[in-house]
């Protein structure tokens, strides 16, 4: 059971950009700090800009900043947006093809487990993830 | 975020075999009831036999039965055994390669979320999943 790399990189990107305190970040510096692919990160940043979590400015002097205050970026909500949370096929909107879907108590148990996972993440906003700003900035070499 | 097909099929197999009340099941009938691959199911049954959840008997008159009472098959424990629960790379035993692992509050949040997911499944044993025996047997054509 894993989150997609897309969700993982989206969350890391928001942490990085949040640490910049309004200064512009670049895809290059984020990719370099986390030692991840610039190519993947470009798609991640595009997605987060489309959903309003990031604002991007083109050209010389351009870069990336948060599209909302860190307190307004709810982690549970973001994961719901980014991730397919149907942990088994019968929890998909189309219901899947299992013949016991609807009367299956395992389906119910897995739905409750997924809700518990997300409810835990609902305790956090981006602001909560960057309270140890000094330590994070040092590790990530954020100037 | 999805469970593997292996985990999904393992859980469905145990539900099916549990509904047989001690009579032997065959891979063919389980595969046919759920409309899933016999080939995949063979590996699943092998795995569950190895872990003691199933007992298999070879040859004519052979088949599959539960290796423990349904009340003793704890769903949370089973999912922990079958599934990689490291939802992001920093939660793997090797710690992954992310430079903020260890001081990252997201890592902490995701660990807690995963624990909440499993804690919910800890409320169930196989016995709880087959209490609506009559309805399940009808849908699955269990004789």
PDB file of C-alpha atoms in Angstrom:
ATOM      1  CA  UNK A   1       0.000   0.000   0.000  1.00  0.00           C
ATOM      2  CA  UNK A   2       1.850   3.043  -1.241  1.00  0.00           C
ATOM      3  CA  UNK A   3       1.088   6.608  -2.148  1.00  0.00           C
ATOM      4  CA  UNK A   4       2.028   7.405  -5.730  1.00  0.00           C
ATOM      5  CA  UNK A   5       5.326   9.150  -6.384  1.00  0.00           C
ATOM      6  CA  UNK A   6       3.217  12.030  -7.716  1.00  0.00           C
ATOM      7  CA  UNK A   7       1.560  12.526  -4.301  1.00  0.00           C
ATOM      8  CA  UNK A   8       4.871  12.064  -2.470  1.00  0.00           C
ATOM      9  CA  UNK A   9       6.649  14.655  -4.646  1.00  0.00           C
ATOM     10  CA  UNK A  10       3.658  17.039  -4.408  1.00  0.00           C
ATOM     11  CA  UNK A  11       3.857  17.007  -0.617  1.00  0.00           C
ATOM     12  CA  UNK A  12       7.628  17.461  -0.608  1.00  0.00           C
ATOM     13  CA  UNK A  13       7.337  20.343  -3.085  1.00  0.00           C
ATOM     14  CA  UNK A  14       4.836  22.157  -0.879  1.00  0.00           C
ATOM     15  CA  UNK A  15       7.104  21.689   2.156  1.00  0.00           C
ATOM     16  CA  UNK A  16      10.042  23.154   0.229  1.00  0.00           C
ATOM     17  CA  UNK A  17       8.102  26.075  -1.224  1.00  0.00           C
ATOM     18  CA  UNK A  18       6.506  26.726   2.184  1.00  0.00           C
ATOM     19  CA  UNK A  19       9.973  27.054   3.728  1.00  0.00           C
ATOM     20  CA  UNK A  20      10.843  29.866   1.281  1.00  0.00           C
ATOM     21  CA  UNK A  21       8.472  32.231   3.154  1.00  0.00           C
ATOM     22  CA  UNK A  22       7.204  33.926   0.013  1.00  0.00           C
ATOM     23  CA  UNK A  23      10.517  34.001  -1.898  1.00  0.00           C
ATOM     24  CA  UNK A  24      10.386  32.276  -5.260  1.00  0.00           C
ATOM     25  CA  UNK A  25      11.649  28.691  -5.605  1.00  0.00           C
ATOM     26  CA  UNK A  26      12.746  26.960  -8.809  1.00  0.00           C
ATOM     27  CA  UNK A  27      12.076  23.425  -9.989  1.00  0.00           C
ATOM     28  CA  UNK A  28      15.829  22.979 -10.298  1.00  0.00           C
ATOM     29  CA  UNK A  29      16.564  23.787  -6.645  1.00  0.00           C
ATOM     30  CA  UNK A  30      13.692  21.594  -5.356  1.00  0.00           C
ATOM     31  CA  UNK A  31      14.813  18.660  -7.532  1.00  0.00           C
ATOM     32  CA  UNK A  32      18.401  19.128  -6.417  1.00  0.00           C
ATOM     33  CA  UNK A  33      17.554  19.410  -2.697  1.00  0.00           C
ATOM     34  CA  UNK A  34      15.504  16.193  -2.699  1.00  0.00           C
ATOM     35  CA  UNK A  35      17.718  14.485  -5.327  1.00  0.00           C
ATOM     36  CA  UNK A  36      14.681  13.730  -7.485  1.00  0.00           C
ATOM     37  CA  UNK A  37      13.969  14.058 -11.206  1.00  0.00           C
ATOM     38  CA  UNK A  38      13.343  17.587 -12.576  1.00  0.00           C
ATOM     39  CA  UNK A  39      11.164  16.018 -15.217  1.00  0.00           C
ATOM     40  CA  UNK A  40       8.770  14.442 -12.709  1.00  0.00           C
ATOM     41  CA  UNK A  41       8.810  17.597 -10.625  1.00  0.00           C
ATOM     42  CA  UNK A  42       7.743  19.721 -13.595  1.00  0.00           C
ATOM     43  CA  UNK A  43       4.539  17.669 -13.866  1.00  0.00           C
ATOM     44  CA  UNK A  44       4.006  17.865 -10.108  1.00  0.00           C
ATOM     45  CA  UNK A  45       4.391  21.661 -10.082  1.00  0.00           C
ATOM     46  CA  UNK A  46       2.054  21.961 -13.070  1.00  0.00           C
ATOM     47  CA  UNK A  47      -0.572  19.905 -11.201  1.00  0.00           C
ATOM     48  CA  UNK A  48      -0.241  21.911  -7.981  1.00  0.00           C
ATOM     49  CA  UNK A  49      -0.464  25.185  -9.933  1.00  0.00           C
ATOM     50  CA  UNK A  50      -3.623  23.979 -11.672  1.00  0.00           C
ATOM     51  CA  UNK A  51      -5.232  23.124  -8.316  1.00  0.00           C
ATOM     52  CA  UNK A  52      -4.271  26.529  -6.861  1.00  0.00           C
ATOM     53  CA  UNK A  53      -1.781  25.191  -4.313  1.00  0.00           C
ATOM     54  CA  UNK A  54       1.111  26.873  -6.125  1.00  0.00           C
ATOM     55  CA  UNK A  55       1.483  30.075  -8.141  1.00  0.00           C
ATOM     56  CA  UNK A  56       4.085  30.065 -10.911  1.00  0.00           C
ATOM     57  CA  UNK A  57       5.719  33.065 -12.571  1.00  0.00           C
ATOM     58  CA  UNK A  58       7.411  32.651 -15.947  1.00  0.00           C
ATOM     59  CA  UNK A  59      10.553  34.106 -17.416  1.00  0.00           C
ATOM     60  CA  UNK A  60      13.595  35.752 -15.889  1.00  0.00           C
ATOM     61  CA  UNK A  61      13.040  36.395 -12.198  1.00  0.00           C
ATOM     62  CA  UNK A  62      10.213  33.859 -12.328  1.00  0.00           C
ATOM     63  CA  UNK A  63       9.637  30.908 -10.040  1.00  0.00           C
ATOM     64  CA  UNK A  64       7.199  29.210  -7.736  1.00  0.00           C
ATOM     65  CA  UNK A  65       5.446  30.291  -4.573  1.00  0.00           C
ATOM     66  CA  UNK A  66       2.498  29.017  -2.532  1.00  0.00           C
ATOM     67  CA  UNK A  67      -0.955  29.743  -3.937  1.00  0.00           C
ATOM     68  CA  UNK A  68      -2.487  29.776  -0.435  1.00  0.00           C
ATOM     69  CA  UNK A  69      -1.269  30.373   3.111  1.00  0.00           C
ATOM     70  CA  UNK A  70       0.348  27.245   4.635  1.00  0.00           C
ATOM     71  CA  UNK A  71      -2.487  27.174   7.219  1.00  0.00           C
ATOM     72  CA  UNK A  72      -4.977  26.821   4.367  1.00  0.00           C
ATOM     73  CA  UNK A  73      -3.319  23.824   2.740  1.00  0.00           C
ATOM     74  CA  UNK A  74      -5.039  20.878   4.438  1.00  0.00           C
ATOM     75  CA  UNK A  75      -3.016  17.689   4.054  1.00  0.00           C
ATOM     76  CA  UNK A  76      -5.961  15.260   4.221  1.00  0.00           C
ATOM     77  CA  UNK A  77      -7.831  17.220   1.573  1.00  0.00           C
ATOM     78  CA  UNK A  78      -4.757  17.352  -0.656  1.00  0.00           C
ATOM     79  CA  UNK A  79      -4.198  13.595  -0.425  1.00  0.00           C
ATOM     80  CA  UNK A  80      -7.884  12.994  -1.266  1.00  0.00           C
ATOM     81  CA  UNK A  81      -7.407  15.193  -4.366  1.00  0.00           C
ATOM     82  CA  UNK A  82      -4.150  13.640  -5.530  1.00  0.00           C
ATOM     83  CA  UNK A  83      -4.579  10.001  -4.682  1.00  0.00           C
ATOM     84  CA  UNK A  84      -6.923   7.235  -5.727  1.00  0.00           C
ATOM     85  CA  UNK A  85      -8.146   6.194  -2.278  1.00  0.00           C
ATOM     86  CA  UNK A  86      -9.940   3.041  -3.492  1.00  0.00           C
ATOM     87  CA  UNK A  87      -7.600   0.585  -1.751  1.00  0.00           C
ATOM     88  CA  UNK A  88      -9.481  -2.328  -3.375  1.00  0.00           C
ATOM     89  CA  UNK A  89     -11.449  -2.328  -6.626  1.00  0.00           C
ATOM     90  CA  UNK A  90     -14.904  -2.476  -4.974  1.00  0.00           C
ATOM     91  CA  UNK A  91     -14.267   0.952  -3.404  1.00  0.00           C
ATOM     92  CA  UNK A  92     -13.887   2.603  -6.828  1.00  0.00           C
ATOM     93  CA  UNK A  93     -16.756   4.793  -8.006  1.00  0.00           C
ATOM     94  CA  UNK A  94     -17.675   2.121 -10.601  1.00  0.00           C
ATOM     95  CA  UNK A  95     -17.848  -0.496  -7.813  1.00  0.00           C
ATOM     96  CA  UNK A  96     -15.484  -2.956  -9.519  1.00  0.00           C
ATOM     97  CA  UNK A  97     -16.466  -6.470 -10.544  1.00  0.00           C
ATOM     98  CA  UNK A  98     -16.441  -8.453  -7.275  1.00  0.00           C
ATOM     99  CA  UNK A  99     -19.716 -10.352  -6.917  1.00  0.00           C
ATOM    100  CA  UNK A 100     -20.008  -9.764  -3.152  1.00  0.00           C
ATOM    101  CA  UNK A 101     -19.539  -5.970  -3.391  1.00  0.00           C
ATOM    102  CA  UNK A 102     -22.310  -4.263  -1.430  1.00  0.00           C
ATOM    103  CA  UNK A 103     -22.824  -7.057   1.103  1.00  0.00           C
ATOM    104  CA  UNK A 104     -19.142  -7.628   1.890  1.00  0.00           C
ATOM    105  CA  UNK A 105     -18.048  -6.745   5.429  1.00  0.00           C
ATOM    106  CA  UNK A 106     -14.420  -6.564   4.335  1.00  0.00           C
ATOM    107  CA  UNK A 107     -15.381  -3.783   1.926  1.00  0.00           C
ATOM    108  CA  UNK A 108     -16.931  -1.953   4.878  1.00  0.00           C
ATOM    109  CA  UNK A 109     -13.836  -2.573   7.036  1.00  0.00           C
ATOM    110  CA  UNK A 110     -11.492  -1.278   4.329  1.00  0.00           C
ATOM    111  CA  UNK A 111     -13.654   1.802   3.768  1.00  0.00           C
ATOM    112  CA  UNK A 112     -13.494   2.567   7.494  1.00  0.00           C
ATOM    113  CA  UNK A 113      -9.723   1.965   7.531  1.00  0.00           C
ATOM    114  CA  UNK A 114      -9.242   4.380   4.622  1.00  0.00           C
ATOM    115  CA  UNK A 115     -11.391   6.978   6.380  1.00  0.00           C
ATOM    116  CA  UNK A 116      -9.268   6.551   9.527  1.00  0.00           C
ATOM    117  CA  UNK A 117      -6.104   7.093   7.437  1.00  0.00           C
ATOM    118  CA  UNK A 118      -7.481  10.331   5.985  1.00  0.00           C
ATOM    119  CA  UNK A 119      -8.969  11.498   9.302  1.00  0.00           C
ATOM    120  CA  UNK A 120      -5.471  11.307  10.785  1.00  0.00           C
ATOM    121  CA  UNK A 121      -4.079  13.461   7.960  1.00  0.00           C
ATOM    122  CA  UNK A 122      -6.943  15.918   8.521  1.00  0.00           C
ATOM    123  CA  UNK A 123      -5.128  16.966  11.704  1.00  0.00           C
ATOM    124  CA  UNK A 124      -2.390  18.608   9.649  1.00  0.00           C
ATOM    125  CA  UNK A 125      -1.982  21.635   7.428  1.00  0.00           C
ATOM    126  CA  UNK A 126       1.201  22.570   5.578  1.00  0.00           C
ATOM    127  CA  UNK A 127       1.907  25.046   8.406  1.00  0.00           C
ATOM    128  CA  UNK A 128       2.139  22.112  10.865  1.00  0.00           C
ATOM    129  CA  UNK A 129       4.650  20.343   8.616  1.00  0.00           C
ATOM    130  CA  UNK A 130       7.125  23.245   8.594  1.00  0.00           C
ATOM    131  CA  UNK A 131       7.156  24.323  12.237  1.00  0.00           C
ATOM    132  CA  UNK A 132      10.727  22.995  12.570  1.00  0.00           C
ATOM    133  CA  UNK A 133      11.732  25.445   9.852  1.00  0.00           C
ATOM    134  CA  UNK A 134      15.363  25.918  10.867  1.00  0.00           C
ATOM    135  CA  UNK A 135      16.240  22.211  10.848  1.00  0.00           C
ATOM    136  CA  UNK A 136      14.368  21.567   7.600  1.00  0.00           C
ATOM    137  CA  UNK A 137      16.011  24.542   5.864  1.00  0.00           C
ATOM    138  CA  UNK A 138      19.450  23.300   6.862  1.00  0.00           C
ATOM    139  CA  UNK A 139      18.853  19.770   5.558  1.00  0.00           C
ATOM    140  CA  UNK A 140      17.286  21.062   2.333  1.00  0.00           C
ATOM    141  CA  UNK A 141      19.826  23.848   1.894  1.00  0.00           C
ATOM    142  CA  UNK A 142      17.026  26.412   1.558  1.00  0.00           C
ATOM    143  CA  UNK A 143      18.505  29.889   1.433  1.00  0.00           C
TER     144      UNK A 143
ATOM    145  CA  UNK B   1      -3.096   4.048  -2.552  1.00  0.00           C
ATOM    146  CA  UNK B   2      -4.065   0.454  -3.217  1.00  0.00           C
ATOM    147  CA  UNK B   3      -3.605  -2.914  -1.600  1.00  0.00           C
ATOM    148  CA  UNK B   4      -1.867  -5.361  -3.917  1.00  0.00           C
ATOM    149  CA  UNK B   5      -3.979  -7.845  -5.846  1.00  0.00           C
ATOM    150  CA  UNK B   6      -2.200 -10.524  -3.811  1.00  0.00           C
ATOM    151  CA  UNK B   7      -3.597  -9.129  -0.549  1.00  0.00           C
ATOM    152  CA  UNK B   8      -7.039  -8.576  -2.088  1.00  0.00           C
ATOM    153  CA  UNK B   9      -7.204 -12.156  -3.399  1.00  0.00           C
ATOM    154  CA  UNK B  10      -5.850 -13.556  -0.115  1.00  0.00           C
ATOM    155  CA  UNK B  11      -8.659 -11.894   1.825  1.00  0.00           C
ATOM    156  CA  UNK B  12     -11.317 -13.044  -0.643  1.00  0.00           C
ATOM    157  CA  UNK B  13      -9.939 -16.598  -0.545  1.00  0.00           C
ATOM    158  CA  UNK B  14     -10.175 -16.708   3.238  1.00  0.00           C
ATOM    159  CA  UNK B  15     -13.770 -15.418   3.107  1.00  0.00           C
ATOM    160  CA  UNK B  16     -14.671 -18.129   0.591  1.00  0.00           C
ATOM    161  CA  UNK B  17     -12.920 -20.953   2.449  1.00  0.00           C
ATOM    162  CA  UNK B  18     -14.388 -19.707   5.743  1.00  0.00           C
ATOM    163  CA  UNK B  19     -17.896 -20.012   4.278  1.00  0.00           C
ATOM    164  CA  UNK B  20     -17.308 -23.716   3.553  1.00  0.00           C
ATOM    165  CA  UNK B  21     -17.504 -24.498   7.305  1.00  0.00           C
ATOM    166  CA  UNK B  22     -14.767 -27.122   7.214  1.00  0.00           C
ATOM    167  CA  UNK B  23     -15.658 -28.681   3.844  1.00  0.00           C
ATOM    168  CA  UNK B  24     -12.836 -28.614   1.324  1.00  0.00           C
ATOM    169  CA  UNK B  25     -12.715 -25.883  -1.340  1.00  0.00           C
ATOM    170  CA  UNK B  26     -10.848 -25.994  -4.637  1.00  0.00           C
ATOM    171  CA  UNK B  27      -8.854 -23.282  -6.363  1.00  0.00           C
ATOM    172  CA  UNK B  28     -11.077 -23.776  -9.413  1.00  0.00           C
ATOM    173  CA  UNK B  29     -14.319 -23.017  -7.548  1.00  0.00           C
ATOM    174  CA  UNK B  30     -12.874 -19.965  -5.757  1.00  0.00           C
ATOM    175  CA  UNK B  31     -11.484 -18.587  -9.036  1.00  0.00           C
ATOM    176  CA  UNK B  32     -14.793 -19.229 -10.773  1.00  0.00           C
ATOM    177  CA  UNK B  33     -16.906 -17.665  -7.983  1.00  0.00           C
ATOM    178  CA  UNK B  34     -14.891 -14.443  -7.952  1.00  0.00           C
ATOM    179  CA  UNK B  35     -14.163 -14.547 -11.712  1.00  0.00           C
ATOM    180  CA  UNK B  36     -10.431 -14.210 -11.081  1.00  0.00           C
ATOM    181  CA  UNK B  37      -7.369 -15.981 -12.486  1.00  0.00           C
ATOM    182  CA  UNK B  38      -6.705 -19.557 -11.256  1.00  0.00           C
ATOM    183  CA  UNK B  39      -3.042 -18.905 -11.845  1.00  0.00           C
ATOM    184  CA  UNK B  40      -2.888 -15.945  -9.461  1.00  0.00           C
ATOM    185  CA  UNK B  41      -5.023 -17.794  -6.969  1.00  0.00           C
ATOM    186  CA  UNK B  42      -2.618 -20.746  -6.910  1.00  0.00           C
ATOM    187  CA  UNK B  43       0.146 -18.426  -5.680  1.00  0.00           C
ATOM    188  CA  UNK B  44      -2.197 -16.846  -3.149  1.00  0.00           C
ATOM    189  CA  UNK B  45      -3.232 -20.238  -1.737  1.00  0.00           C
ATOM    190  CA  UNK B  46       0.397 -21.331  -1.589  1.00  0.00           C
ATOM    191  CA  UNK B  47       1.254 -18.182   0.397  1.00  0.00           C
ATOM    192  CA  UNK B  48      -1.652 -18.603   2.809  1.00  0.00           C
ATOM    193  CA  UNK B  49      -0.772 -22.277   3.335  1.00  0.00           C
ATOM    194  CA  UNK B  50       2.838 -21.339   4.078  1.00  0.00           C
ATOM    195  CA  UNK B  51       1.715 -18.809   6.705  1.00  0.00           C
ATOM    196  CA  UNK B  52      -0.655 -21.345   8.313  1.00  0.00           C
ATOM    197  CA  UNK B  53      -3.873 -19.550   7.365  1.00  0.00           C
ATOM    198  CA  UNK B  54      -4.880 -22.412   5.060  1.00  0.00           C
ATOM    199  CA  UNK B  55      -4.333 -26.158   5.076  1.00  0.00           C
ATOM    200  CA  UNK B  56      -4.127 -27.878   1.715  1.00  0.00           C
ATOM    201  CA  UNK B  57      -4.640 -31.582   0.950  1.00  0.00           C
ATOM    202  CA  UNK B  58      -3.311 -33.015  -2.292  1.00  0.00           C
ATOM    203  CA  UNK B  59      -4.679 -35.591  -4.709  1.00  0.00           C
ATOM    204  CA  UNK B  60      -8.146 -36.979  -5.289  1.00  0.00           C
ATOM    205  CA  UNK B  61     -10.521 -35.810  -2.594  1.00  0.00           C
ATOM    206  CA  UNK B  62      -8.010 -33.068  -1.755  1.00  0.00           C
ATOM    207  CA  UNK B  63      -8.653 -29.369  -1.386  1.00  0.00           C
ATOM    208  CA  UNK B  64      -8.305 -26.376   0.868  1.00  0.00           C
ATOM    209  CA  UNK B  65      -9.590 -25.583   4.333  1.00  0.00           C
ATOM    210  CA  UNK B  66      -8.797 -22.984   6.985  1.00  0.00           C
ATOM    211  CA  UNK B  67      -5.622 -23.552   8.987  1.00  0.00           C
ATOM    212  CA  UNK B  68      -7.074 -21.733  12.028  1.00  0.00           C
ATOM    213  CA  UNK B  69     -10.520 -20.933  13.370  1.00  0.00           C
ATOM    214  CA  UNK B  70     -12.071 -17.849  11.694  1.00  0.00           C
ATOM    215  CA  UNK B  71     -11.974 -16.096  15.107  1.00  0.00           C
ATOM    216  CA  UNK B  72      -8.192 -16.534  15.146  1.00  0.00           C
ATOM    217  CA  UNK B  73      -7.562 -14.954  11.742  1.00  0.00           C
ATOM    218  CA  UNK B  74      -7.022 -11.294  12.603  1.00  0.00           C
ATOM    219  CA  UNK B  75      -7.475  -9.076   9.560  1.00  0.00           C
ATOM    220  CA  UNK B  76      -5.120  -6.283  10.688  1.00  0.00           C
ATOM    221  CA  UNK B  77      -2.364  -8.790  11.415  1.00  0.00           C
ATOM    222  CA  UNK B  78      -2.886 -10.506   8.060  1.00  0.00           C
ATOM    223  CA  UNK B  79      -2.673  -7.208   6.143  1.00  0.00           C
ATOM    224  CA  UNK B  80       0.530  -6.320   8.031  1.00  0.00           C
ATOM    225  CA  UNK B  81       1.973  -9.696   6.960  1.00  0.00           C
ATOM    226  CA  UNK B  82       0.910  -9.504   3.315  1.00  0.00           C
ATOM    227  CA  UNK B  83       1.329  -5.862   2.513  1.00  0.00           C
ATOM    228  CA  UNK B  84       4.203  -3.421   2.375  1.00  0.00           C
ATOM    229  CA  UNK B  85       2.792  -0.756   4.696  1.00  0.00           C
ATOM    230  CA  UNK B  86       5.497   1.837   3.915  1.00  0.00           C
ATOM    231  CA  UNK B  87       3.189   4.286   2.135  1.00  0.00           C
ATOM    232  CA  UNK B  88       6.186   6.499   1.310  1.00  0.00           C
ATOM    233  CA  UNK B  89       9.829   5.475   0.908  1.00  0.00           C
ATOM    234  CA  UNK B  90      11.010   7.020   4.200  1.00  0.00           C
ATOM    235  CA  UNK B  91       8.779   4.571   6.107  1.00  0.00           C
ATOM    236  CA  UNK B  92      10.620   1.554   4.668  1.00  0.00           C
ATOM    237  CA  UNK B  93      12.964  -0.303   7.036  1.00  0.00           C
ATOM    238  CA  UNK B  94      15.962   1.076   5.084  1.00  0.00           C
ATOM    239  CA  UNK B  95      14.648   4.629   5.603  1.00  0.00           C
ATOM    240  CA  UNK B  96      14.753   5.554   1.905  1.00  0.00           C
ATOM    241  CA  UNK B  97      16.812   8.401   0.482  1.00  0.00           C
ATOM    242  CA  UNK B  98      14.896  11.558   1.404  1.00  0.00           C
ATOM    243  CA  UNK B  99      17.219  14.056   3.086  1.00  0.00           C
ATOM    244  CA  UNK B 100      14.630  15.230   5.621  1.00  0.00           C
ATOM    245  CA  UNK B 101      13.716  11.724   6.826  1.00  0.00           C
ATOM    246  CA  UNK B 102      13.855  11.638  10.623  1.00  0.00           C
ATOM    247  CA  UNK B 103      12.976  15.306  11.159  1.00  0.00           C
ATOM    248  CA  UNK B 104      10.041  15.407   8.725  1.00  0.00           C
ATOM    249  CA  UNK B 105       6.620  15.961  10.292  1.00  0.00           C
ATOM    250  CA  UNK B 106       4.906  14.601   7.183  1.00  0.00           C
ATOM    251  CA  UNK B 107       6.702  11.299   7.762  1.00  0.00           C
ATOM    252  CA  UNK B 108       5.285  11.303  11.300  1.00  0.00           C
ATOM    253  CA  UNK B 109       1.784  12.162  10.016  1.00  0.00           C
ATOM    254  CA  UNK B 110       1.865   9.371   7.428  1.00  0.00           C
ATOM    255  CA  UNK B 111       3.104   6.866  10.005  1.00  0.00           C
ATOM    256  CA  UNK B 112       0.194   7.788  12.280  1.00  0.00           C
ATOM    257  CA  UNK B 113      -2.254   7.574   9.355  1.00  0.00           C
ATOM    258  CA  UNK B 114      -0.998   4.093   8.467  1.00  0.00           C
ATOM    259  CA  UNK B 115      -1.313   3.016  12.098  1.00  0.00           C
ATOM    260  CA  UNK B 116      -4.899   4.341  12.159  1.00  0.00           C
ATOM    261  CA  UNK B 117      -5.666   2.318   9.003  1.00  0.00           C
ATOM    262  CA  UNK B 118      -4.356  -0.876  10.590  1.00  0.00           C
ATOM    263  CA  UNK B 119      -5.940  -0.158  13.985  1.00  0.00           C
ATOM    264  CA  UNK B 120      -9.316  -0.037  12.238  1.00  0.00           C
ATOM    265  CA  UNK B 121      -8.678  -3.441  10.635  1.00  0.00           C
ATOM    266  CA  UNK B 122      -7.634  -4.760  14.055  1.00  0.00           C
ATOM    267  CA  UNK B 123     -11.333  -4.655  14.980  1.00  0.00           C
ATOM    268  CA  UNK B 124     -12.053  -7.547  12.620  1.00  0.00           C
ATOM    269  CA  UNK B 125     -11.356 -11.248  12.439  1.00  0.00           C
ATOM    270  CA  UNK B 126     -12.385 -13.520   9.563  1.00  0.00           C
ATOM    271  CA  UNK B 127     -15.351 -14.587  11.708  1.00  0.00           C
ATOM    272  CA  UNK B 128     -16.673 -10.987  11.607  1.00  0.00           C
ATOM    273  CA  UNK B 129     -16.429 -10.927   7.828  1.00  0.00           C
ATOM    274  CA  UNK B 130     -18.659 -13.966   7.326  1.00  0.00           C
ATOM    275  CA  UNK B 131     -21.483 -13.327   9.786  1.00  0.00           C
ATOM    276  CA  UNK B 132     -23.863 -12.718   6.853  1.00  0.00           C
ATOM    277  CA  UNK B 133     -23.102 -16.259   5.713  1.00  0.00           C
ATOM    278  CA  UNK B 134     -26.377 -16.964   3.898  1.00  0.00           C
ATOM    279  CA  UNK B 135     -26.194 -13.903   1.635  1.00  0.00           C
ATOM    280  CA  UNK B 136     -22.497 -14.383   0.892  1.00  0.00           C
ATOM    281  CA  UNK B 137     -22.993 -18.084   0.075  1.00  0.00           C
ATOM    282  CA  UNK B 138     -25.757 -17.248  -2.350  1.00  0.00           C
ATOM    283  CA  UNK B 139     -23.722 -14.614  -4.205  1.00  0.00           C
ATOM    284  CA  UNK B 140     -20.641 -16.830  -4.300  1.00  0.00           C
ATOM    285  CA  UNK B 141     -22.601 -19.989  -5.128  1.00  0.00           C
ATOM    286  CA  UNK B 142     -20.982 -21.799  -2.189  1.00  0.00           C
ATOM    287  CA  UNK B 143     -22.577 -25.204  -1.786  1.00  0.00           C
TER     288      UNK B 143
END
